[in-house]
């Protein structure tokens, strides 16, 4: 595509580096900003710059945080004996939205995948072990990783590490099964198969 | 199961072509290069979600075009179904009664076909990978979980091999990580080899019975499934092999090394079988595939016979033709390029037979 101005071309190039945005959408966004008040663009730029320079990560769980320790880790009403291990900050947000979990988190920052050049040392696994070591109140680690091969590998690896170093820690994994409110015949076969194999006692 | 109608758009030699088929025998004639095999491949694609011949989906699109579309009406268990398979803008979509599959592999096994070609003897001559592929495709059609296990196994294998390379490049060795991949590969190898072994046990009786139907002789054919994963000390051997694997940067044990050994009278047919014996053997493998699927899915797959009637007085060919004439199979598609064969084939077959002539991009009933 040829652009009427070098300024537009540069802006389009930068914006289209974002995930899910191609050149066409980037151009639409650029033209939109030009149509709006200059303030809109200035505010956007300022908030992005602020975000990038002032963002901090919790030193305990690696969640995004305004201070050194995040609200969850410093929450006195939360159950500090439970730590839920997730791959990504979005997973924390998803679980928090359920309002069903009152423990803490630990964010790995991804899953092990040599093919993508991601090894255990690229993830916050070492810091999980240090955390267990330093926080005697931790009793249980809940693994909430994706149901991919990489997620499974990471879960196995972490379990092995923790079991060796801290045999008293309980390790559990979130249940994986049939969606609620759905009819069985619509569940995909692999999920359904797994749910049957890992069936749970029925409590009346 | 019956393929009633097929509409092809920009599929190889067919730009826009419709055909209505007989529910029993369809004889596809036309000279070499006319597109007979391409028609069988279209049917194969609709069943297996990929071509039997082309190694990439894009090779199926007519030269110079940017999409293809296959649309078929299938009668299955007395119900009419519409299947559509197309590639538009490089994206593959398969739909069943207008509902697209979210996982295309879910379609495999729903509309089974068995394809027999003159190249089938490659199965004997080629490496073990071809034989594993052949049997895996049969198992996958009757066991959905199996295909997922295989896909997962191959992903883990790839990760482990990259890790081995990583270590060889001088990165520090994390024994726990190697152990993790060892554990996964050992566990999955055991699961997959158990399925393969149970399958071959059920498949062999079908195979032997087909062999006797095709060739009335006292030869004893057999298939031996060999897998390291079935050996008692597999896990220990696998782990002990790790240092060597690091040195060679490949995984030396696991079900990716399995083989199916074809024997005739207890000797490998690859070395000791005559050409005729090899032909009988592979024809029986394919017919047993048909019988096995029919037995497990309670429906008759489509039988696609590509150019296999080279000598019409051959005992094997006569026996196969009489099986077809007796309606042992359901719907059958036969291609043959030689006009002098047609009359003989029609005579031997009888039944509801429809003859088609393929010429440049068109299929016309004769
Ligand atoms: N993608 C394609 N576009 C156009 N023609 C193709 C394509 N792929 C294969 N062909 C042509 O199909 C012909 C072979 O058709 P085939 O069905 O094998 O013939 P036969 O009738 O001998 O079985 C060849 O001439 C080849 O050039
Ligand atoms: Mg051909
Ligand atoms: Zn925190």
Coordinates of C-alpha atoms and ligand atoms in Angstrom, one line a residue:
Chain A
X1 CA 0.0 0.0 0.0
X2 CA 1.2 3.5 -0.7
X3 CA 0.4 6.3 1.8
X4 CA -0.1 10.0 1.0
X5 CA 2.3 10.9 3.8
X6 CA 5.3 9.5 5.5
X7 CA 3.9 10.4 8.9
X8 CA 0.8 8.2 8.2
X9 CA 3.0 5.4 7.0
X10 CA 5.1 5.4 10.1
X11 CA 2.1 5.5 12.4
X12 CA 0.5 2.6 10.5
X13 CA 3.7 0.6 10.7
X14 CA 3.9 1.0 14.4
X15 CA 0.3 0.2 15.2
X16 CA 0.2 -2.8 12.9
X17 CA 2.9 -4.4 15.0
X18 CA 0.2 -5.0 17.6
X19 CA -1.3 -8.5 17.7
X20 CA -4.4 -8.9 15.7
X21 CA -4.1 -5.6 13.8
X22 CA -3.2 -5.6 10.1
X23 CA -2.3 -2.6 7.9
X24 CA -5.9 -2.0 7.0
X25 CA -7.2 -1.7 10.6
X26 CA -4.1 0.3 11.6
X27 CA -4.9 2.8 8.8
X28 CA -8.5 3.1 10.0
X29 CA -7.3 3.8 13.6
X30 CA -4.8 6.4 12.4
X31 CA -7.4 8.2 10.3
X32 CA -9.8 8.1 13.2
X33 CA -7.3 9.7 15.5
X34 CA -6.7 12.5 13.0
X35 CA -10.4 13.2 12.8
X36 CA -10.7 13.4 16.6
X37 CA -9.4 16.3 18.8
X38 CA -5.7 16.4 19.2
X39 CA -6.2 15.8 23.0
X40 CA -7.5 12.3 22.3
X41 CA -4.2 11.3 20.8
X42 CA -2.1 13.1 23.5
X43 CA -4.1 11.4 26.3
X44 CA -3.6 8.0 24.6
X45 CA 0.1 8.6 24.2
X46 CA 0.5 9.8 27.7
X47 CA -1.4 6.9 29.3
X48 CA 0.7 4.4 27.2
X49 CA 4.0 6.0 28.2
X50 CA 2.9 6.1 31.9
X51 CA 1.9 2.4 31.6
X52 CA 5.2 1.4 30.2
X53 CA 7.4 3.5 32.5
X54 CA 5.5 3.0 35.8
X55 CA 4.2 -0.5 35.5
X56 CA 5.5 -2.8 38.2
X57 CA 5.2 -6.5 38.9
X58 CA 4.5 -8.0 42.3
X59 CA 7.8 -9.3 43.7
X60 CA 6.0 -12.3 45.2
X61 CA 3.5 -13.5 42.5
X62 CA 4.6 -11.5 39.4
X63 CA 1.1 -10.1 38.9
X64 CA 0.9 -6.6 37.6
X65 CA 0.9 -4.3 40.6
X66 CA 0.9 -0.6 41.6
X67 CA 3.3 -1.2 44.4
X68 CA 6.1 -3.7 45.3
X69 CA 3.5 -6.2 46.5
X70 CA 0.2 -6.6 44.7
X71 CA -3.3 -6.2 46.3
X72 CA -3.9 -9.9 46.3
X73 CA -0.6 -10.9 48.0
X74 CA -1.0 -8.2 50.6
X75 CA -4.7 -8.9 51.2
X76 CA -5.3 -9.9 54.8
X77 CA -8.7 -11.5 54.1
X78 CA -7.1 -13.9 51.6
X79 CA -6.1 -17.5 52.3
X80 CA -2.3 -17.5 52.3
X81 CA -2.1 -21.2 52.5
X82 CA -3.3 -21.6 48.9
X83 CA -1.2 -20.7 45.8
X84 CA -2.7 -21.1 42.3
X85 CA -0.1 -21.4 39.5
X86 CA -1.1 -19.9 36.2
X87 CA 0.6 -19.2 32.9
X88 CA -0.6 -15.7 32.3
X89 CA -2.0 -12.5 34.0
X90 CA -5.2 -13.0 32.0
X91 CA -5.7 -16.3 33.8
X92 CA -5.6 -14.4 37.1
X93 CA -8.3 -12.1 35.9
X94 CA -10.5 -14.9 34.7
X95 CA -10.3 -16.8 38.0
X96 CA -10.8 -13.6 40.0
X97 CA -13.9 -12.9 38.0
X98 CA -15.4 -16.2 39.1
X99 CA -15.3 -14.8 42.8
X100 CA -14.9 -18.4 43.9
X101 CA -11.3 -18.4 44.8
X102 CA -9.8 -16.7 47.8
X103 CA -6.2 -17.9 47.8
X104 CA -3.1 -16.4 46.2
X105 CA -1.5 -16.8 42.7
X106 CA 1.8 -17.4 41.1
X107 CA 2.3 -16.3 37.5
X108 CA 4.8 -18.3 35.4
X109 CA 4.8 -16.1 32.4
X110 CA 4.2 -19.0 29.9
X111 CA 4.7 -22.7 29.5
X112 CA 7.8 -24.8 28.8
X113 CA 8.4 -25.3 25.1
X114 CA 11.9 -25.9 23.7
X115 CA 10.5 -25.5 20.2
X116 CA 9.7 -21.9 21.0
X117 CA 13.0 -21.6 22.9
X118 CA 11.2 -21.3 26.3
X119 CA 13.0 -23.3 29.0
X120 CA 12.2 -23.6 32.7
X121 CA 14.7 -20.8 33.5
X122 CA 12.7 -18.4 31.3
X123 CA 9.7 -18.9 33.5
X124 CA 9.0 -18.0 37.2
X125 CA 9.5 -21.6 38.4
X126 CA 12.6 -21.0 40.5
X127 CA 10.9 -18.2 42.3
X128 CA 7.9 -20.5 43.1
X129 CA 10.2 -22.8 44.9
X130 CA 11.9 -19.9 46.8
X131 CA 8.4 -18.7 47.7
X132 CA 7.4 -22.0 49.1
X133 CA 10.7 -22.1 51.0
X134 CA 10.2 -18.7 52.5
X135 CA 6.5 -18.8 53.2
X136 CA 5.8 -21.6 55.7
X137 CA 2.1 -20.8 55.6
X138 CA 1.8 -22.3 52.1
X139 CA 0.1 -25.7 52.3
X140 CA -1.3 -26.3 48.8
X141 CA -0.3 -25.6 45.2
X142 CA -3.1 -25.6 42.7
X143 CA -2.0 -26.0 39.1
X144 CA -4.3 -24.2 36.6
X145 CA -2.4 -24.5 33.4
X146 CA -3.7 -24.8 29.8
X147 CA -4.8 -28.3 28.6
X148 CA -2.2 -28.2 25.9
X149 CA 0.8 -30.5 25.6
X150 CA 3.0 -27.6 26.8
X151 CA 0.7 -27.0 29.8
X152 CA 0.8 -30.7 30.7
X153 CA 4.6 -30.8 30.5
X154 CA 4.9 -27.7 32.7
X155 CA 2.6 -29.1 35.2
X156 CA 4.5 -32.4 35.4
X157 CA 7.8 -30.6 35.7
X158 CA 6.7 -28.3 38.5
X159 CA 5.1 -31.2 40.4
X160 CA 8.4 -33.1 40.2
X161 CA 10.4 -30.1 41.5
X162 CA 8.0 -29.4 44.4
X163 CA 7.6 -33.0 45.4
X164 CA 11.3 -33.5 45.6
X165 CA 12.1 -30.3 47.6
X166 CA 8.9 -30.0 49.7
X167 CA 7.2 -33.3 50.2
X168 CA 4.7 -31.9 52.7
X169 CA 3.1 -29.6 50.1
X170 CA -0.2 -30.8 48.6
X171 CA -0.4 -30.4 44.8
X172 CA -3.7 -30.3 43.0
X173 CA -4.9 -29.5 39.6
X174 CA -8.1 -27.8 38.5
X175 CA -10.8 -30.3 37.3
X176 CA -11.3 -30.4 33.6
X177 CA -14.7 -31.4 32.3
X178 CA -18.0 -30.9 30.8
X179 CA -19.3 -27.3 30.7
X180 CA -22.1 -26.5 33.1
X181 CA -25.6 -25.9 31.7
X182 CA -24.6 -27.8 28.5
X183 CA -26.0 -31.1 27.4
X184 CA -23.6 -34.0 27.4
X185 CA -24.0 -34.8 23.7
X186 CA -22.6 -31.3 22.8
X187 CA -19.4 -31.7 24.9
X188 CA -16.5 -32.5 22.6
X189 CA -15.5 -36.2 22.8
X190 CA -12.1 -35.7 24.2
X191 CA -13.3 -33.6 27.1
X192 CA -16.2 -36.0 27.8
X193 CA -13.8 -39.0 27.7
X194 CA -11.5 -37.3 30.1
X195 CA -14.4 -36.4 32.4
X196 CA -15.4 -40.0 32.6
X197 CA -11.9 -41.2 33.3
X198 CA -11.3 -38.6 36.1
X199 CA -14.9 -38.9 37.5
X200 CA -15.4 -37.7 41.1
X201 CA -17.4 -39.2 44.0
X202 CA -21.0 -38.0 44.0
X203 CA -21.8 -36.2 47.3
X204 CA -25.4 -36.1 48.3
Chain B
X1 CA -23.4 -45.5 2.7
X2 CA -23.9 -44.0 -0.8
X3 CA -22.4 -41.1 -2.5
X4 CA -25.4 -39.8 -4.5
X5 CA -24.1 -36.6 -6.1
X6 CA -20.8 -34.8 -6.3
X7 CA -20.2 -31.2 -7.4
X8 CA -16.6 -30.1 -7.9
X9 CA -15.4 -26.5 -8.4
X10 CA -11.8 -25.8 -9.4
X11 CA -10.7 -29.2 -8.1
X12 CA -7.6 -30.2 -10.1
X13 CA -8.9 -30.9 -13.7
X14 CA -12.5 -30.1 -12.8
X15 CA -13.5 -26.5 -13.1
X16 CA -17.2 -27.0 -12.6
X17 CA -18.5 -30.5 -12.8
X18 CA -21.5 -32.4 -11.4
X19 CA -22.1 -36.1 -11.4
X20 CA -24.9 -38.4 -10.2
X21 CA -23.7 -41.9 -9.3
X22 CA -25.1 -45.4 -9.2
X23 CA -25.6 -46.8 -5.7
X24 CA -23.8 -50.0 -6.8
X25 CA -21.1 -50.0 -9.4
X26 CA -19.6 -46.9 -11.1
X27 CA -17.2 -47.6 -14.0
X28 CA -15.1 -44.5 -14.7
X29 CA -13.5 -44.6 -18.2
X30 CA -11.4 -42.1 -20.1
X31 CA -7.9 -41.9 -21.5
X32 CA -4.8 -41.3 -19.5
X33 CA -4.6 -37.9 -17.9
X34 CA -8.3 -37.3 -18.3
X35 CA -9.0 -37.0 -14.6
X36 CA -10.2 -40.4 -13.4
X37 CA -7.9 -40.6 -10.5
X38 CA -8.6 -37.0 -9.6
X39 CA -12.3 -38.0 -9.2
X40 CA -11.4 -40.8 -6.8
X41 CA -9.1 -38.3 -4.9
X42 CA -12.1 -35.9 -4.5
X43 CA -14.1 -38.6 -2.9
X44 CA -11.1 -39.6 -0.8
X45 CA -10.7 -36.0 0.4
X46 CA -14.3 -35.8 1.5
X47 CA -13.8 -38.8 3.7
X48 CA -10.2 -38.4 5.0
X49 CA -10.0 -34.6 5.0
X50 CA -6.9 -34.7 2.8
X51 CA -5.7 -36.0 -0.5
X52 CA -4.4 -39.5 -1.0
X53 CA -1.9 -38.2 -3.6
X54 CA -1.1 -34.5 -3.2
X55 CA 1.1 -33.6 -0.3
X56 CA -0.5 -30.2 0.2
X57 CA -4.0 -28.9 0.0
X58 CA -3.0 -26.1 -2.3
X59 CA -2.1 -28.6 -5.0
X60 CA -5.7 -29.6 -5.2
X61 CA -6.8 -26.2 -6.5
X62 CA -7.0 -26.0 -10.3
X63 CA -3.9 -24.3 -11.7
X64 CA -4.5 -20.6 -11.9
X65 CA -7.5 -20.5 -9.5
X66 CA -7.5 -19.4 -5.9
X67 CA -10.0 -21.7 -4.3
X68 CA -11.7 -25.1 -4.7
X69 CA -14.9 -26.5 -3.4
X70 CA -16.3 -30.1 -3.1
X71 CA -19.9 -30.6 -2.3
X72 CA -21.5 -34.1 -2.0
X73 CA -24.8 -35.7 -1.0
X74 CA -24.3 -38.8 1.0
X75 CA -27.0 -41.3 2.0
X76 CA -26.0 -42.7 5.4
X77 CA -28.3 -44.8 7.6
X78 CA -31.2 -43.8 5.3
X79 CA -30.6 -40.1 6.0
X80 CA -29.5 -37.6 3.4
X81 CA -26.4 -35.6 4.4
X82 CA -24.5 -32.7 2.7
X83 CA -20.8 -32.6 3.0
X84 CA -18.7 -29.7 1.9
X85 CA -15.0 -29.3 1.8
X86 CA -13.4 -26.1 0.5
X87 CA -10.2 -24.1 0.6
X88 CA -10.8 -20.4 0.2
X89 CA -8.0 -17.9 0.8
X90 CA -5.8 -20.8 1.9
X91 CA -8.3 -21.6 4.7
X92 CA -9.7 -25.1 4.9
X93 CA -13.3 -25.6 5.9
X94 CA -15.3 -28.8 6.2
X95 CA -18.9 -28.8 7.0
X96 CA -21.5 -31.5 7.7
X97 CA -25.1 -30.5 7.0
X98 CA -24.0 -26.9 6.9
X99 CA -22.3 -27.0 10.3
X100 CA -18.5 -26.5 10.1
X101 CA -16.2 -28.7 12.2
X102 CA -14.3 -26.7 14.8
X103 CA -11.8 -29.6 14.8
X104 CA -11.4 -31.0 11.3
X105 CA -10.1 -34.3 12.6
X106 CA -13.5 -34.9 14.2
X107 CA -14.7 -35.7 10.6
X108 CA -12.3 -38.6 10.1
X109 CA -14.2 -41.9 10.2
X110 CA -17.7 -40.5 9.7
X111 CA -17.7 -41.3 5.9
X112 CA -15.2 -44.1 5.5
X113 CA -13.6 -45.0 2.1
X114 CA -11.1 -47.6 1.1
X115 CA -8.8 -46.8 -1.8
X116 CA -7.0 -49.5 -3.7
X117 CA -4.3 -48.4 -6.2
X118 CA -1.4 -50.0 -8.2
X119 CA 1.0 -48.3 -5.8
X120 CA -0.2 -50.3 -2.8
X121 CA 2.8 -52.7 -3.0
X122 CA 4.9 -49.7 -1.8
X123 CA 3.5 -50.6 1.6
X124 CA 5.7 -53.6 1.6
X125 CA 8.8 -52.0 0.1
X126 CA 8.8 -48.6 1.8
X127 CA 10.0 -47.9 5.3
X128 CA 8.1 -48.6 8.5
X129 CA 6.6 -45.1 8.6
X130 CA 4.2 -45.9 5.6
X131 CA 3.0 -49.0 7.4
X132 CA 2.4 -47.2 10.7
X133 CA 0.5 -44.5 8.7
X134 CA -1.7 -47.1 7.0
X135 CA -2.7 -48.9 10.2
X136 CA -3.0 -45.6 12.2
X137 CA -5.5 -44.3 9.6
X138 CA -7.6 -47.4 10.1
X139 CA -7.5 -47.2 13.9
X140 CA -8.2 -43.4 13.9
X141 CA -11.4 -44.1 11.9
X142 CA -12.8 -46.2 14.7
X143 CA -11.2 -44.6 17.8
X144 CA -11.3 -40.8 18.1
X145 CA -9.1 -40.7 21.2
X146 CA -6.3 -42.5 19.4
X147 CA -5.7 -39.8 16.8
X148 CA -5.4 -37.2 19.6
X149 CA -2.9 -39.4 21.5
X150 CA -0.8 -39.7 18.4
X151 CA -0.8 -36.0 17.7
X152 CA 0.2 -35.3 21.3
X153 CA 2.9 -38.0 21.1
X154 CA 4.4 -36.4 18.0
X155 CA 4.3 -32.9 19.7
X156 CA 6.1 -34.2 22.8
X157 CA 8.7 -36.1 20.6
X158 CA 9.4 -32.9 18.7
X159 CA 9.9 -30.9 22.0
X160 CA 12.2 -33.6 23.3
X161 CA 14.3 -33.6 20.1
X162 CA 14.7 -29.9 20.2
X163 CA 15.7 -30.1 23.8
X164 CA 18.4 -32.7 22.9
X165 CA 19.7 -30.3 20.3
X166 CA 19.7 -27.6 22.9
X167 CA 21.8 -29.6 25.3
X168 CA 24.1 -30.6 22.5
X169 CA 24.6 -26.9 21.7
X170 CA 26.1 -26.6 25.2
X171 CA 23.1 -25.3 27.2
X172 CA 23.1 -26.6 30.7
X173 CA 21.2 -29.8 31.2
X174 CA 18.1 -29.8 33.3
X175 CA 17.7 -33.4 34.2
X176 CA 14.2 -32.8 35.5
X177 CA 13.1 -31.5 32.1
X178 CA 14.5 -34.5 30.2
X179 CA 12.8 -36.7 32.8
X180 CA 9.5 -34.9 32.2
X181 CA 9.7 -35.6 28.4
X182 CA 10.9 -39.2 29.1
X183 CA 7.9 -39.8 31.3
X184 CA 5.4 -38.4 28.8
X185 CA 6.9 -40.4 25.9
X186 CA 7.0 -43.6 27.9
X187 CA 3.4 -43.2 29.1
X188 CA 2.1 -42.3 25.7
X189 CA 4.1 -45.1 24.0
X190 CA 2.5 -47.6 26.3
X191 CA -1.0 -46.4 25.6
X192 CA -0.5 -46.2 21.8
X193 CA 1.3 -49.6 21.6
X194 CA -1.5 -51.2 23.6
X195 CA -4.1 -49.9 21.1
X196 CA -2.0 -50.9 18.1
X197 CA -1.5 -54.4 19.5
X198 CA -5.2 -54.9 20.4
X199 CA -6.1 -53.6 16.9
X200 CA -3.8 -55.9 15.0
X201 CA -5.2 -58.9 16.9
X202 CA -8.7 -58.0 15.7
X203 CA -7.6 -57.1 12.2
X204 CA -5.6 -60.3 11.4
X205 CA -8.6 -62.6 11.2
X206 CA -10.2 -60.3 8.6
X207 CA -6.9 -60.1 6.8
X208 CA -6.4 -63.9 6.6
X209 CA -10.0 -64.5 5.5
X210 CA -9.6 -61.8 2.7
X211 CA -6.3 -63.5 1.6
X212 CA -8.1 -66.8 1.2
X213 CA -10.9 -65.2 -0.8
X214 CA -8.4 -63.6 -3.2
X215 CA -6.1 -66.5 -3.7
X216 CA -7.0 -70.1 -3.1
X217 CA -3.6 -71.4 -1.9
X218 CA -2.1 -72.9 1.2
X219 CA 0.3 -70.0 1.8
X220 CA 0.0 -68.6 5.4
X221 CA 0.1 -64.8 5.5
X222 CA 0.7 -63.1 8.8
X223 CA 1.4 -59.7 10.3
X224 CA 3.6 -59.2 13.3
X225 CA 3.4 -56.0 15.3
X226 CA 6.7 -55.1 16.8
X227 CA 7.1 -52.4 19.4
X228 CA 9.8 -51.6 21.9
X229 CA 7.0 -50.3 24.1
X230 CA 5.6 -53.7 24.6
X231 CA 8.8 -55.1 26.1
X232 CA 8.8 -55.5 29.9
X233 CA 11.8 -53.2 30.7
X234 CA 10.8 -50.5 28.2
X235 CA 10.7 -47.6 30.7
X236 CA 14.1 -48.5 32.1
X237 CA 15.7 -49.0 28.7
X238 CA 14.2 -45.7 27.5
X239 CA 15.7 -43.8 30.4
X240 CA 19.0 -45.5 30.1
X241 CA 19.2 -44.4 26.5
X242 CA 19.0 -40.7 27.4
X243 CA 22.8 -40.1 27.2
X244 CA 23.1 -41.7 23.8
X245 CA 20.0 -39.7 22.7
X246 CA 21.8 -36.5 23.7
X247 CA 24.9 -37.5 21.7
X248 CA 22.9 -38.4 18.6
X249 CA 20.3 -35.6 19.1
X250 CA 17.4 -37.9 18.4
X251 CA 15.0 -40.0 20.4
X252 CA 15.9 -43.6 19.7
X253 CA 13.1 -45.4 21.5
X254 CA 9.3 -45.1 21.4
X255 CA 6.3 -45.9 19.2
X256 CA 7.7 -43.8 16.4
X257 CA 10.0 -46.8 15.8
X258 CA 7.3 -49.4 15.7
X259 CA 6.9 -51.7 12.7
X260 CA 4.4 -54.1 11.2
X261 CA 6.3 -57.0 9.7
X262 CA 4.5 -58.8 6.8
X263 CA 5.2 -62.5 6.6
X264 CA 4.3 -65.3 4.2
X265 CA 4.9 -68.8 5.5
X266 CA 6.9 -67.2 8.4
X267 CA 9.3 -65.4 6.1
X268 CA 9.3 -61.6 5.4
X269 CA 7.4 -61.1 2.2
X270 CA 9.6 -58.0 1.5
X271 CA 12.6 -60.2 0.8
X272 CA 11.0 -63.6 -0.1
X273 CA 7.7 -62.9 -1.7
X274 CA 7.1 -63.0 -5.5
X275 CA 5.5 -60.0 -7.2
X276 CA 2.2 -61.9 -7.4
X277 CA 2.3 -62.8 -3.7
X278 CA 3.0 -59.2 -2.8
X279 CA 0.1 -58.0 -4.8
X280 CA -2.2 -60.5 -3.2
X281 CA -0.9 -59.5 0.2
X282 CA -1.6 -55.8 -0.2
X283 CA -4.9 -56.3 -1.9
X284 CA -5.9 -58.4 1.2
X285 CA -4.6 -55.7 3.5
X286 CA -7.0 -53.2 1.8
X287 CA -10.0 -55.5 1.7
X288 CA -9.4 -56.3 5.4
X289 CA -9.4 -52.6 6.0
X290 CA -12.8 -52.5 4.4
X291 CA -14.1 -55.4 6.5
X292 CA -12.7 -54.1 9.7
X293 CA -14.3 -50.7 9.3
X294 CA -17.5 -52.2 8.1
X295 CA -17.6 -54.4 11.2
X296 CA -16.8 -51.6 13.7
X297 CA -18.9 -48.8 12.1
X298 CA -21.8 -50.9 11.0
X299 CA -21.8 -49.4 7.6
X300 CA -20.2 -50.2 4.2
X301 CA -17.4 -47.9 3.2
X302 CA -17.1 -46.7 -0.4
X303 CA -14.7 -48.8 -2.3
X304 CA -12.4 -46.9 -4.7
X305 CA -10.5 -49.1 -7.2
X306 CA -7.9 -47.1 -9.2
X307 CA -6.5 -48.8 -12.3
X308 CA -6.1 -52.2 -10.7
X309 CA -7.5 -54.5 -13.4
X310 CA -4.4 -54.8 -15.5
X311 CA -4.9 -58.4 -16.4
X312 CA -8.5 -59.5 -16.6
X313 CA -7.7 -63.2 -16.6
X314 CA -5.7 -62.9 -13.4
X315 CA -7.0 -65.1 -10.6
X316 CA -6.9 -62.3 -8.0
X317 CA -8.8 -59.9 -10.4
X318 CA -11.4 -62.5 -11.1
X319 CA -12.0 -63.2 -7.5
X320 CA -12.2 -59.5 -6.6
X321 CA -14.7 -59.0 -9.5
X322 CA -16.9 -61.9 -8.3
X323 CA -16.9 -60.4 -4.8
X324 CA -18.0 -57.1 -6.2
X325 CA -20.7 -58.8 -8.4
X326 CA -22.0 -60.7 -5.3
X327 CA -22.6 -57.3 -3.7
X328 CA -20.1 -58.0 -0.9
X329 CA -19.3 -54.3 -1.0
X330 CA -21.7 -51.4 -1.1
X331 CA -21.0 -48.6 -3.6
X332 CA -17.9 -49.2 -5.8
X333 CA -16.0 -46.8 -8.1
X334 CA -13.7 -48.4 -10.7
X335 CA -11.4 -46.6 -13.0
X336 CA -10.0 -48.1 -16.2
X337 CA -8.4 -46.4 -19.2
X338 CA -8.5 -49.3 -21.7
X339 CA -11.7 -49.3 -23.8
X340 CA -11.3 -53.0 -24.6
X341 CA -11.6 -53.7 -20.9
X342 CA -15.0 -52.0 -20.5
X343 CA -17.2 -54.7 -22.1
X344 CA -15.4 -57.5 -20.3
X345 CA -15.8 -55.7 -16.9
X346 CA -19.5 -55.0 -17.5
X347 CA -20.0 -58.7 -18.4
X348 CA -18.3 -59.9 -15.3
X349 CA -19.9 -57.4 -13.0
X350 CA -23.7 -57.2 -13.8
X351 CA -25.9 -55.5 -11.3
X352 CA -26.7 -51.8 -11.2
X353 CA -23.8 -50.5 -13.2
X354 CA -23.3 -47.0 -14.5
X355 CA -20.6 -46.1 -16.9
X356 CA -19.0 -42.7 -17.1
X357 CA -16.6 -41.1 -19.6
X358 CA -14.2 -38.5 -18.3
X359 CA -13.0 -35.9 -20.8
X360 CA -11.4 -32.6 -20.3
X361 CA -12.9 -31.5 -17.0
X362 CA -16.2 -33.3 -17.5
X363 CA -17.9 -36.5 -16.4
X364 CA -20.6 -37.8 -18.6
X365 CA -22.8 -40.9 -18.2
X366 CA -22.3 -43.2 -21.3
Ligands
LIG1 N1 -4.1 -28.7 -9.5 C1 -4.3 -29.1 -10.7 N2 -4.8 -28.2 -11.7 C2 -5.0 -28.6 -12.9 N3 -4.7 -29.9 -13.4 C3 -4.2 -30.7 -12.5 C4 -3.9 -30.4 -11.2 N4 -3.4 -31.5 -10.6 C5 -3.3 -32.4 -11.5 N5 -3.8 -32.0 -12.7 C6 -3.8 -32.7 -13.9 O1 -4.5 -33.9 -13.8 C7 -4.1 -34.9 -14.8 C8 -4.0 -36.2 -14.2 O2 -5.3 -36.6 -13.9 P1 -5.6 -38.1 -13.4 O3 -6.9 -38.1 -12.7 O4 -4.4 -38.6 -12.6 O5 -5.7 -38.8 -14.8 P2 -6.2 -40.3 -15.1 O6 -7.5 -40.2 -15.8 O7 -5.1 -40.9 -15.9 O8 -6.3 -41.0 -13.7 C9 -2.7 -34.4 -15.2 O9 -2.8 -34.0 -16.6 C10 -2.4 -33.2 -14.3 O10 -1.7 -32.2 -15.1
LIG2 MG1 -5.2 -42.6 -13.0
LIG3 ZN1 1.4 -10.6 44.3

